[in-house]
CSV table of C-alpha atoms in Angstrom, one decimal:
chain,number,residue,atom,x,y,z
A,52,MET,CA,-0.9,-9.7,-31.0
A,53,SER,CA,0.4,-6.5,-29.5
A,54,ILE,CA,-0.4,-3.1,-31.0
A,55,ARG,CA,2.5,-0.7,-31.6
A,56,GLU,CA,1.6,2.8,-30.3
A,57,LYS,CA,3.2,6.0,-29.1
A,58,LEU,CA,1.9,7.1,-25.7
A,59,SER,CA,2.8,9.2,-22.7
A,60,GLY,CA,3.0,7.4,-19.4
A,61,ASN,CA,-0.3,9.0,-18.3
A,62,GLU,CA,-2.1,7.9,-21.5
A,63,ALA,CA,-0.6,4.5,-21.1
A,64,ALA,CA,-1.9,4.3,-17.5
A,65,ALA,CA,-5.3,5.6,-18.6
A,66,THR,CA,-5.4,3.0,-21.4
A,67,ALA,CA,-4.7,0.2,-19.0
A,68,LEU,CA,-7.5,1.4,-16.7
A,69,ARG,CA,-9.9,1.7,-19.7
A,70,GLN,CA,-9.1,-1.8,-20.8
A,71,MET,CA,-9.7,-3.3,-17.3
A,72,ASN,CA,-13.1,-1.5,-17.5
A,73,PRO,CA,-13.5,-0.9,-13.7
A,74,ASP,CA,-16.9,-0.4,-12.1
A,75,VAL,CA,-15.9,2.9,-10.5
A,76,MET,CA,-13.3,5.6,-10.7
A,77,ALA,CA,-13.2,8.3,-8.1
A,78,ALA,CA,-10.5,10.9,-8.6
A,79,PHE,CA,-9.4,14.4,-8.1
A,80,PRO,CA,-6.9,16.1,-10.5
A,81,ILE,CA,-3.3,16.9,-9.4
A,82,THR,CA,-0.2,17.6,-11.4
A,83,PRO,CA,1.4,15.5,-13.0
A,84,SER,CA,-1.3,12.7,-12.8
A,85,THR,CA,-4.2,15.0,-13.9
A,86,GLU,CA,-4.3,13.5,-17.4
A,87,ILE,CA,-5.1,10.0,-16.1
A,88,PRO,CA,-8.6,10.9,-14.8
A,89,GLN,CA,-8.9,13.4,-17.7
A,90,TYR,CA,-8.4,10.8,-20.4
A,91,PHE,CA,-10.5,8.4,-18.4
A,92,SER,CA,-13.5,10.7,-18.1
A,93,LYS,CA,-13.4,11.1,-21.9
A,94,TYR,CA,-13.6,7.3,-22.2
A,95,VAL,CA,-16.6,7.5,-19.9
A,96,SER,CA,-18.2,10.2,-22.0
A,97,ASP,CA,-17.5,8.3,-25.2
A,98,GLY,CA,-19.1,5.2,-23.8
A,99,ARG,CA,-15.9,3.2,-24.2
A,100,VAL,CA,-16.2,1.9,-20.5
A,101,ASP,CA,-19.0,1.0,-18.2
A,102,THR,CA,-17.4,2.9,-15.3
A,103,GLU,CA,-19.2,5.2,-12.9
A,104,PHE,CA,-16.8,8.2,-12.7
A,105,VAL,CA,-17.1,10.0,-9.4
A,106,PRO,CA,-15.6,13.6,-9.5
A,107,VAL,CA,-14.8,14.3,-5.9
A,108,GLU,CA,-13.8,17.4,-4.0
A,109,SER,CA,-10.4,16.2,-2.7
A,110,GLU,CA,-8.1,13.2,-2.7
A,111,HIS,CA,-9.3,12.3,0.9
A,112,SER,CA,-12.8,12.0,-0.6
A,113,ALA,CA,-11.4,10.1,-3.6
A,114,MET,CA,-9.9,7.4,-1.5
A,115,SER,CA,-12.9,7.3,0.8
A,116,ALA,CA,-15.2,6.9,-2.2
A,117,CYS,CA,-12.9,4.1,-3.5
A,118,ILE,CA,-13.1,2.3,-0.2
A,119,GLY,CA,-16.9,2.5,-0.1
A,120,SER,CA,-17.1,1.4,-3.7
A,121,GLN,CA,-14.7,-1.5,-3.4
A,122,ALA,CA,-16.4,-2.6,-0.1
A,123,ALA,CA,-19.7,-2.7,-2.0
A,124,GLY,CA,-18.1,-5.2,-4.3
A,125,ALA,CA,-17.1,-3.0,-7.3
A,126,ARG,CA,-13.7,-3.0,-9.0
A,127,THR,CA,-12.4,0.5,-8.2
A,128,VAL,CA,-9.5,2.6,-9.4
A,129,THR,CA,-8.0,6.1,-8.9
A,130,ALA,CA,-4.9,8.1,-9.7
A,131,THR,CA,-3.0,10.8,-7.9
A,132,SER,CA,0.4,12.4,-7.1
A,133,ALA,CA,2.4,14.0,-4.3
A,134,ASN,CA,0.2,16.1,-2.0
A,135,GLY,CA,-2.9,14.3,-3.3
A,136,LEU,CA,-1.4,11.0,-2.2
A,137,ALA,CA,-0.5,12.6,1.2
A,138,LEU,CA,-4.1,13.6,1.6
A,139,MET,CA,-5.1,10.0,1.0
A,140,VAL,CA,-2.8,8.5,3.5
A,141,GLU,CA,-5.1,7.8,6.4
A,142,GLU,CA,-7.6,6.2,4.0
A,143,LEU,CA,-4.8,4.1,2.5
A,144,TYR,CA,-4.4,2.3,5.8
A,145,ILE,CA,-8.2,1.7,6.0
A,146,ALA,CA,-8.3,0.3,2.4
A,147,SER,CA,-5.5,-2.2,3.1
A,148,SER,CA,-6.7,-3.2,6.6
A,149,SER,CA,-10.2,-3.7,5.2
A,150,ARG,CA,-8.5,-5.9,2.5
A,151,LEU,CA,-9.9,-3.9,-0.4
A,152,PRO,CA,-7.9,-4.4,-3.7
A,153,ILE,CA,-8.3,-0.9,-5.0
A,154,ILE,CA,-5.9,0.1,-7.9
A,155,LEU,CA,-4.1,3.4,-7.6
A,156,SER,CA,-2.1,4.8,-10.4
A,157,VAL,CA,0.6,7.0,-8.8
A,158,VAL,CA,2.6,9.5,-10.7
A,159,ASN,CA,5.6,10.2,-8.5
A,160,ARG,CA,6.2,13.9,-7.6
A,161,ALA,CA,8.0,15.7,-4.8
A,162,LEU,CA,5.9,16.0,-1.7
A,163,SER,CA,6.1,19.8,-1.0
A,164,GLY,CA,7.7,21.8,0.4
A,165,PRO,CA,9.2,23.9,-0.9
A,166,ILE,CA,6.5,23.5,-3.5
A,167,ASN,CA,7.8,21.4,-6.5
A,168,ILE,CA,5.9,19.4,-9.1
A,169,ASN,CA,8.7,17.3,-10.5
A,170,ALA,CA,9.8,13.6,-10.2
A,171,ASP,CA,10.7,12.5,-6.7
A,172,HIS,CA,9.6,9.5,-4.8
A,173,SER,CA,8.8,11.2,-1.5
A,174,ASP,CA,5.1,10.7,-2.1
A,175,SER,CA,4.9,7.0,-2.5
A,176,MET,CA,7.8,6.3,-0.2
A,177,GLY,CA,5.8,8.2,2.4
A,178,ALA,CA,3.0,5.7,1.9
A,179,ARG,CA,5.2,2.7,1.7
A,180,ASP,CA,4.1,1.3,5.1
A,181,ALA,CA,0.4,1.8,4.5
A,182,GLY,CA,-0.1,-1.9,3.6
A,183,TRP,CA,-0.4,-1.4,-0.1
A,184,ILE,CA,1.5,-3.5,-2.7
A,185,GLN,CA,3.8,-1.1,-4.5
A,186,LEU,CA,4.9,-1.7,-8.1
A,187,TYR,CA,7.4,0.7,-9.7
A,188,SER,CA,7.7,1.4,-13.4
A,189,GLU,CA,10.7,2.5,-15.4
A,190,ASP,CA,8.8,3.7,-18.5
A,191,ASN,CA,5.3,4.0,-20.0
A,192,GLN,CA,5.4,0.3,-21.0
A,193,GLU,CA,6.0,-0.8,-17.5
A,194,ALA,CA,3.3,1.6,-16.1
A,195,TYR,CA,0.8,0.0,-18.5
A,196,ASP,CA,1.9,-3.6,-17.9
A,197,ASN,CA,2.1,-3.2,-14.1
A,198,LEU,CA,-1.4,-1.8,-13.9
A,199,ILE,CA,-2.8,-4.7,-15.8
A,200,GLN,CA,-1.0,-7.2,-13.5
A,201,ALA,CA,-1.9,-5.2,-10.4
A,202,VAL,CA,-5.6,-6.1,-10.8
A,203,ARG,CA,-4.9,-9.8,-10.7
A,204,ILE,CA,-2.4,-9.5,-7.9
A,205,GLY,CA,-4.5,-7.4,-5.6
A,206,GLU,CA,-7.8,-9.3,-6.2
A,207,HIS,CA,-6.2,-12.8,-5.7
A,208,LYS,CA,-8.1,-14.5,-2.8
A,209,ASP,CA,-4.8,-15.2,-0.9
A,210,VAL,CA,-3.9,-11.5,-1.2
A,211,GLN,CA,-6.9,-9.1,-1.1
A,212,LEU,CA,-4.7,-6.0,-0.9
A,213,PRO,CA,-4.7,-2.7,-2.7
A,214,VAL,CA,-2.0,-2.0,-5.2
A,215,MET,CA,-0.3,1.2,-6.2
A,216,VAL,CA,1.5,1.4,-9.5
A,217,CYS,CA,4.1,4.2,-9.6
A,218,GLN,CA,5.8,6.0,-12.5
A,219,ASP,CA,7.9,9.1,-12.5
A,220,GLY,CA,6.3,12.5,-12.9
A,221,PHE,CA,6.9,14.2,-16.3
A,222,ILE,CA,10.0,12.0,-17.1
A,223,THR,CA,7.6,9.1,-17.7
A,224,SER,CA,4.1,10.6,-17.3
A,225,HIS,CA,4.5,13.3,-20.0
A,226,ALA,CA,7.2,11.8,-22.3
A,227,ILE,CA,5.7,10.1,-25.4
A,228,GLU,CA,7.5,6.9,-26.1
A,229,ASN,CA,6.9,3.7,-28.1
A,230,ILE,CA,4.7,1.2,-26.4
A,231,LYS,CA,3.1,-2.2,-27.1
A,232,LEU,CA,-0.5,-2.3,-26.1
A,233,GLU,CA,-2.6,-5.5,-25.9
A,234,GLU,CA,-5.9,-5.9,-27.5
A,235,ASP,CA,-8.9,-4.8,-25.4
A,236,GLU,CA,-10.4,-8.3,-25.5
A,237,ASP,CA,-7.1,-9.9,-24.3
A,238,VAL,CA,-6.8,-7.5,-21.4
A,239,LYS,CA,-10.4,-8.0,-20.5
A,240,GLU,CA,-9.9,-11.7,-20.4
A,241,PHE,CA,-6.6,-11.4,-18.5
A,242,VAL,CA,-8.1,-9.3,-15.7
A,243,GLY,CA,-11.4,-11.2,-15.6
A,244,THR,CA,-14.5,-10.1,-13.7
A,245,TYR,CA,-14.1,-9.0,-10.1
A,246,LYS,CA,-15.9,-11.2,-7.6
A,247,ALA,CA,-15.4,-10.0,-4.1
A,248,GLU,CA,-15.0,-12.7,-1.4
A,249,GLU,CA,-17.4,-10.6,0.8
A,250,HIS,CA,-19.1,-7.4,0.0
A,251,LEU,CA,-21.6,-4.9,1.5
A,252,ILE,CA,-24.3,-4.8,-1.1
A,253,ASN,CA,-25.5,-8.4,-0.7
A,254,LYS,CA,-29.0,-8.6,0.4
A,255,GLY,CA,-28.9,-12.2,1.4
A,256,ASN,CA,-25.8,-11.9,3.6
A,257,PRO,CA,-25.5,-8.6,5.5
A,258,ILE,CA,-22.0,-8.0,6.9
A,259,ALA,CA,-20.1,-5.2,8.7
A,260,MET,CA,-16.7,-4.0,7.4
A,261,GLY,CA,-14.1,-2.0,9.3
A,262,PRO,CA,-15.4,-2.5,12.8
A,263,TYR,CA,-13.5,-1.2,15.9
A,264,ASP,CA,-10.7,-3.6,16.6
A,265,THR,CA,-9.8,-3.9,20.3
A,266,ALA,CA,-6.4,-4.8,21.6
A,267,ASP,CA,-7.6,-8.4,21.7
A,268,TYR,CA,-7.8,-8.5,17.9
A,269,TYR,CA,-5.6,-5.8,16.3
A,270,MET,CA,-2.3,-7.8,16.3
A,271,GLU,CA,-3.9,-10.8,14.7
A,272,HIS,CA,-5.4,-8.6,12.0
A,273,LYS,CA,-2.0,-6.9,11.4
A,274,TYR,CA,-0.4,-10.4,11.1
A,275,GLN,CA,-3.1,-11.3,8.6
A,276,GLN,CA,-2.1,-8.3,6.5
A,277,ASN,CA,1.6,-9.4,6.9
A,278,ARG,CA,0.8,-12.9,5.6
A,279,ALA,CA,-1.2,-11.5,2.7
A,280,MET,CA,1.9,-9.5,1.7
A,281,GLU,CA,3.9,-12.7,2.0
A,282,ASN,CA,1.3,-14.6,-0.1
A,283,ALA,CA,1.6,-11.8,-2.7
A,284,LYS,CA,5.1,-12.8,-3.5
A,285,LYS,CA,3.9,-16.1,-5.0
A,286,VAL,CA,1.0,-14.4,-6.7
A,287,ILE,CA,3.2,-11.7,-8.2
A,288,GLU,CA,5.3,-14.4,-9.9
A,289,GLU,CA,2.3,-16.4,-11.1
A,290,VAL,CA,0.6,-13.3,-12.6
A,291,ALA,CA,3.9,-12.3,-14.2
A,292,ALA,CA,4.2,-15.8,-15.8
A,293,GLU,CA,0.7,-15.6,-17.2
A,294,PHE,CA,1.4,-12.0,-18.4
A,295,LYS,CA,4.5,-13.2,-20.2
A,296,GLU,CA,2.5,-15.9,-21.9
A,297,MET,CA,0.2,-13.2,-23.3
A,298,THR,CA,2.7,-10.5,-24.1
A,299,GLY,CA,6.2,-12.0,-24.2
A,300,ARG,CA,7.2,-9.3,-21.7
A,301,GLU,CA,8.9,-10.6,-18.5
A,302,TYR,CA,8.5,-9.2,-15.0
A,303,GLY,CA,9.8,-10.2,-11.6
A,304,PHE,CA,10.6,-8.5,-8.2
A,305,PHE,CA,13.7,-7.1,-9.7
A,306,GLU,CA,15.2,-6.5,-13.1
A,307,THR,CA,18.9,-6.9,-13.5
A,308,TYR,CA,21.1,-5.4,-16.1
A,309,GLU,CA,24.7,-6.6,-16.6
A,310,LEU,CA,24.6,-7.7,-13.0
A,311,GLU,CA,25.8,-11.3,-13.2
A,312,ASP,CA,29.5,-10.6,-13.2
A,313,ALA,CA,29.4,-7.0,-11.9
A,314,ASP,CA,31.7,-5.8,-9.1
A,315,TYR,CA,29.9,-2.5,-8.8
A,316,ALA,CA,26.1,-2.2,-8.9
A,317,LEU,CA,23.4,0.4,-8.5
A,318,VAL,CA,20.1,-0.3,-6.7
A,319,LEU,CA,17.3,2.0,-7.7
A,320,ILE,CA,13.7,2.3,-8.9
A,321,ASN,CA,11.7,3.9,-11.7
A,322,SER,CA,13.0,6.0,-14.6
A,323,ALA,CA,16.6,6.5,-13.5
A,324,ALA,CA,17.1,2.9,-14.5
A,325,GLY,CA,17.0,3.9,-18.1
A,326,THR,CA,19.8,6.4,-17.6
A,327,ALA,CA,21.7,3.8,-15.6
A,328,LYS,CA,21.4,1.2,-18.4
A,329,GLU,CA,22.9,3.7,-20.9
A,330,THR,CA,25.7,4.5,-18.5
A,331,ILE,CA,26.4,0.8,-18.0
A,332,ASP,CA,26.6,0.2,-21.7
A,333,LYS,CA,29.1,3.0,-22.0
A,334,MET,CA,31.2,1.8,-19.1
A,335,ARG,CA,31.0,-1.9,-20.1
A,336,ALA,CA,32.4,-0.9,-23.5
A,337,GLU,CA,35.4,0.5,-21.5
A,338,GLY,CA,35.7,-2.9,-19.8
A,339,LYS,CA,34.3,-1.8,-16.4
A,340,LYS,CA,32.3,-4.4,-14.6
A,341,VAL,CA,29.2,-2.4,-13.7
A,342,GLY,CA,25.6,-3.4,-13.4
A,343,LEU,CA,22.1,-2.5,-12.1
A,344,LEU,CA,19.5,-4.0,-9.9
A,345,LYS,CA,16.2,-2.2,-10.5
A,346,ILE,CA,13.5,-2.7,-7.9
A,347,ARG,CA,10.0,-3.3,-9.4
A,348,VAL,CA,8.2,-4.5,-6.3
A,349,PHE,CA,9.0,-2.5,-3.2
A,350,ARG,CA,6.1,-3.8,-1.1
A,351,PRO,CA,6.3,-6.7,-0.5
A,352,PHE,CA,10.1,-6.5,-0.4
A,353,ASN,CA,11.7,-9.7,-1.6
A,354,ARG,CA,14.7,-9.8,0.7
A,355,ASP,CA,15.8,-13.4,-0.2
A,356,ARG,CA,15.8,-12.6,-3.9
A,357,LEU,CA,17.7,-9.4,-3.4
A,358,VAL,CA,20.4,-11.2,-1.4
A,359,GLU,CA,20.8,-13.8,-4.1
A,360,LEU,CA,21.3,-11.2,-6.8
A,361,LEU,CA,23.7,-8.9,-4.9
A,362,LYS,CA,25.7,-11.4,-2.9
A,363,ASP,CA,28.7,-11.5,-5.3
A,364,VAL,CA,28.8,-7.8,-6.0
A,365,LYS,CA,31.6,-6.0,-4.2
A,366,TYR,CA,30.3,-2.4,-4.0
A,367,VAL,CA,26.7,-1.3,-4.1
A,368,ALA,CA,25.3,2.2,-4.4
A,369,ALA,CA,21.7,2.3,-3.1
A,370,MET,CA,20.0,5.3,-4.7
A,371,ASP,CA,17.1,7.1,-3.1
A,372,ARG,CA,14.9,9.8,-4.7
A,373,SER,CA,13.2,10.6,-1.4
A,374,GLU,CA,14.7,12.3,1.7
A,375,THR,CA,13.7,10.7,5.0
A,376,PHE,CA,15.9,13.0,7.1
A,377,SER,CA,17.2,10.1,9.0
A,378,THR,CA,20.6,11.5,8.0
A,379,SER,CA,21.5,7.9,7.2
A,380,GLY,CA,20.0,7.3,3.8
A,381,GLY,CA,16.6,6.7,2.3
A,382,PRO,CA,14.2,3.7,2.1
A,383,VAL,CA,16.0,2.0,-0.8
A,384,TYR,CA,19.2,2.1,1.1
A,385,HIS,CA,17.6,1.0,4.4
A,386,GLU,CA,15.8,-2.0,2.8
A,387,THR,CA,18.9,-3.1,0.8
A,388,ALA,CA,21.2,-2.7,3.8
A,389,ALA,CA,18.9,-4.5,6.1
A,390,ALA,CA,18.4,-7.3,3.7
A,391,LEU,CA,22.1,-7.9,3.3
A,392,TYR,CA,23.1,-7.5,7.0
A,393,PRO,CA,22.5,-11.1,8.1
A,394,GLU,CA,24.9,-12.4,5.4
A,395,THR,CA,28.4,-13.2,6.4
A,396,THR,CA,29.8,-11.9,3.1
A,397,ARG,CA,28.1,-8.9,1.7
A,398,PRO,CA,28.9,-5.9,-0.5
A,399,GLU,CA,29.9,-2.5,0.8
A,400,ILE,CA,26.9,-0.3,0.5
A,401,ILE,CA,26.9,3.5,0.0
A,402,SER,CA,23.8,5.6,0.1
A,403,TYR,CA,23.1,8.2,-2.5
A,404,MET,CA,20.3,10.8,-2.4
A,405,TYR,CA,19.7,11.8,-6.1
A,406,GLY,CA,17.2,13.5,-8.4
A,407,LEU,CA,15.2,15.2,-5.6
A,408,GLY,CA,12.4,17.5,-6.9
A,409,GLY,CA,13.3,16.6,-10.5
A,410,ARG,CA,17.1,17.3,-10.3
A,411,ASP,CA,18.4,15.9,-13.6
A,412,VAL,CA,19.9,12.4,-13.6
A,413,THR,CA,22.5,12.2,-16.3
A,414,ILE,CA,24.9,9.6,-17.7
A,415,GLU,CA,27.7,11.7,-16.2
A,416,SER,CA,26.1,11.8,-12.8
A,417,ILE,CA,25.5,8.0,-12.8
A,418,GLU,CA,29.0,7.4,-14.1
A,419,SER,CA,30.4,9.5,-11.1
A,420,VAL,CA,28.6,7.1,-8.7
A,421,PHE,CA,30.3,4.1,-10.3
A,422,ASN,CA,33.6,5.9,-10.2
A,423,ASP,CA,33.1,6.7,-6.5
A,424,LEU,CA,32.6,3.0,-5.9
A,425,MET,CA,35.8,2.2,-7.8
A,426,GLU,CA,37.7,4.8,-5.8
A,427,ILE,CA,36.5,3.2,-2.5
A,428,GLU,CA,37.9,-0.1,-3.7
A,429,GLU,CA,41.2,1.5,-4.7
A,430,THR,CA,41.8,3.5,-1.6
A,431,GLY,CA,40.1,1.1,0.8
A,432,GLU,CA,38.3,4.0,2.4
A,433,VAL,CA,34.5,4.4,2.4
A,434,GLY,CA,34.6,8.0,3.5
A,435,GLU,CA,31.1,9.6,3.7
A,436,ARG,CA,28.6,6.7,3.5
A,437,TYR,CA,25.6,9.0,3.1
A,438,ARG,CA,26.0,11.1,0.0
A,439,TYR,CA,24.0,13.6,-2.1
A,440,LEU,CA,24.5,13.3,-5.8
A,441,SER,CA,24.8,16.4,-8.0
A,442,LEU,CA,24.5,18.7,-5.0
A,443,ARG,CA,26.2,22.1,-5.3
A,444,GLU,CA,28.7,22.3,-2.4
B,241,MET,CA,-19.4,-17.7,7.6
B,242,ALA,CA,-21.8,-16.7,10.4
B,243,LYS,CA,-19.7,-17.8,13.3
B,244,GLU,CA,-18.7,-16.3,16.6
B,245,ILE,CA,-15.7,-14.1,17.0
B,246,ASN,CA,-13.9,-14.2,20.3
B,247,GLU,CA,-10.5,-13.3,21.8
B,248,THR,CA,-9.3,-16.9,22.0
B,249,MET,CA,-9.2,-17.3,18.3
B,250,ASN,CA,-5.9,-17.2,16.4
B,251,TRP,CA,-5.1,-15.0,13.4
B,252,LYS,CA,-6.1,-17.8,10.9
B,253,GLU,CA,-9.5,-18.2,12.5
B,254,LEU,CA,-10.4,-14.5,12.6
B,255,THR,CA,-12.1,-13.0,9.6
B,256,PRO,CA,-10.0,-11.0,7.2
B,257,GLY,CA,-9.9,-7.3,8.2
B,258,GLY,CA,-12.2,-8.1,11.1
B,259,THR,CA,-15.3,-8.2,8.9
B,260,ILE,CA,-18.3,-9.3,10.8
B,261,TYR,CA,-20.5,-11.8,9.0
B,262,THR,CA,-23.4,-11.8,11.3
B,263,ALA,CA,-25.8,-9.1,12.4
B,264,GLY,CA,-26.8,-8.1,15.9
B,265,ASN,CA,-23.8,-9.5,17.8
B,266,ALA,CA,-22.6,-6.5,19.7
B,267,GLU,CA,-23.9,-8.0,23.0
B,268,ASN,CA,-21.5,-10.9,22.6
B,269,PHE,CA,-18.6,-8.5,23.3
B,270,ASN,CA,-17.6,-7.4,26.7
B,271,THR,CA,-17.1,-3.7,26.2
B,272,GLY,CA,-17.6,-2.7,29.9
B,273,ASP,CA,-14.1,-3.7,30.9
B,274,TRP,CA,-12.6,-0.2,30.8
B,275,ARG,CA,-15.1,1.3,33.1
B,276,VAL,CA,-13.6,3.6,35.8
B,277,ASN,CA,-16.7,4.1,38.0
B,278,LYS,CA,-19.3,1.5,38.6
B,279,PRO,CA,-23.0,2.1,39.2
B,280,ILE,CA,-24.5,0.2,42.2
B,281,PHE,CA,-28.2,-0.5,42.1
B,282,LYS,CA,-29.9,0.1,45.6
B,283,GLU,CA,-33.0,-1.9,45.0
B,284,ASP,CA,-34.5,-1.0,48.5
B,285,LYS,CA,-34.5,2.7,47.5
B,286,CYS,CA,-35.8,2.2,44.0
B,287,ILE,CA,-39.3,3.3,43.3
B,288,GLN,CA,-39.3,1.8,39.7
B,289,CYS,CA,-40.0,5.1,38.1
B,290,LEU,CA,-37.9,3.9,35.1
B,291,LEU,CA,-36.3,7.2,34.4
B,292,CYS,CA,-32.9,5.5,34.4
B,293,ALA,CA,-33.4,2.9,31.7
B,294,PRO,CA,-34.1,5.2,28.6
B,295,VAL,CA,-31.2,7.5,29.3
B,296,CYS,CA,-28.6,4.7,29.3
B,297,PRO,CA,-26.6,5.1,26.1
B,298,ASP,CA,-25.8,1.4,26.0
B,299,THR,CA,-29.0,-0.4,27.1
B,300,SER,CA,-27.2,-1.6,30.2
B,301,ILE,CA,-30.3,-1.3,32.4
B,302,PRO,CA,-32.6,-4.2,31.4
B,303,VAL,CA,-36.3,-3.8,32.0
B,304,LYS,CA,-38.7,-6.7,32.4
B,305,ASP,CA,-42.4,-6.7,33.2
B,306,GLY,CA,-42.3,-2.9,34.0
B,307,LYS,CA,-39.4,-3.3,36.4
B,308,ARG,CA,-35.7,-2.5,36.0
B,309,LEU,CA,-33.3,-5.3,36.8
B,310,GLU,CA,-29.6,-5.4,37.9
B,311,PHE,CA,-27.1,-3.6,35.6
B,312,ASP,CA,-25.6,-5.3,32.6
B,313,TYR,CA,-21.9,-4.8,33.6
B,314,ASP,CA,-20.5,-6.4,30.5
B,315,HIS,CA,-21.6,-3.3,28.5
B,316,CYS,CA,-22.0,-0.5,31.1
B,317,LYS,CA,-19.2,2.2,30.6
B,318,GLY,CA,-19.9,3.9,33.9
B,319,CYS,CA,-21.1,7.2,32.5
B,320,ALA,CA,-23.3,7.9,35.5
B,321,ILE,CA,-26.2,9.5,33.6
B,322,CYS,CA,-28.5,7.0,35.3
B,323,ALA,CA,-27.3,8.1,38.7
B,324,GLU,CA,-27.8,11.7,37.7
B,325,VAL,CA,-31.4,11.3,36.7
B,326,CYS,CA,-32.4,9.0,39.6
B,327,PRO,CA,-34.7,11.1,41.8
B,328,VAL,CA,-34.3,8.8,44.9
B,329,ASP,CA,-30.5,8.1,45.0
B,330,ALA,CA,-31.1,4.5,44.2
B,331,ILE,CA,-27.9,4.4,42.0
B,332,GLU,CA,-24.6,5.1,43.7
B,333,MET,CA,-21.3,5.5,41.7
B,334,ILE,CA,-18.2,3.9,43.2
B,335,PRO,CA,-14.7,3.4,41.8
B,336,GLU,CA,-14.4,0.2,39.9
B,337,GLY,CA,-12.7,-2.5,42.0
B,338,GLN,CA,-13.8,-1.0,45.3
B,339,ASP,CA,-16.0,-3.1,47.6
B,340,GLU,CA,-19.7,-2.3,47.3
């Protein structure tokens, strides 16, 4: 039976980590994810977890400690944001190529500069190609649920990849909302005990991890990672099905909202989905056929499922909360456009850059995006394909 | 899974992440293939003083019964430290691929 509570996104994430009772947490504080290790260290002090908490001197050290710990055979977690995640980046690649299913709770924040501490996806999008599974969360509930599922996905023997679970800084991390928590015992049973396939502290079977990989081997190992990501697709669905059995809450690669008969759709991730749903309700009441495709799993990217869901839509706005300076859209646009390109009939896609550095996303601003799509249909002219939303011009 | 790893194996046969499941197997890998200069052992000049063997960073100068043997070219990187310490010019460095 679920427990009704009121928690911020950070406390929800810390609660999920507490319930999975990891062997090790190595973390360094950074706004807006500071509260996660802060809450967690209290759980350690209060004896509510068996975890060894390692306070480190930087995020580079945090991820390095996580790698050593997970390689030793311990279930390991950490949390960070923005510049902290950037400092972890080189270690992220080592974690994934060494096939270590570390869990990282990311609170999305603009990667400076100019210095800014608010919601923006430039941090995790900058790490999107690091070989980590990426789950995105619209609210505190999803941040909690995704973290619990992340353990099972990453540790699955066909996957063995690290997982980062992302939620928006402040909008989600610091907003207190209703949430349904599962019983400690149920989560404990769901995540099970970590049993590494191979690990370093094993007297009877000494191994070496992370050796130098010559040109004769590197491509084969990269393809192994590629296949593990492919395998993750099946595992993500299996774990979601089991999670639904326990909680009644349903998860997939994407969440759709009023998408089935929609002519105009948004594609986006994280908290802006909530505003988009409100906007859609308002516009649907006015008889407008608008809908939403929210991406939950960005890595691996389920291209086939996306095509299935968007093929009958006429106009799509792919919304990015991270600049890439390609001058032709951000990662959400690029993935969506690339997925649809091989199809003979596909929607028109417009790229929107929105909400950078915490710029407010309002019902009015989302409505203006749908209105833009309708205008393109009316006039038959796409105009500027790469747009900035709510920019003072 | 203590089995050999070699460059003919496909991606399914290689261990995940390149983890090595057996100890002491570095000698199975040919790491001397990027050598630029190659040491040539002039046995007729050698006085078997054995100054060369301990300075080799890669144990590429095998010693048996108090005598140094021919170079282990699978692991020699061509650093030339041995040629530098040899007091009797019994080791000559030549460009890799050039006739001895």
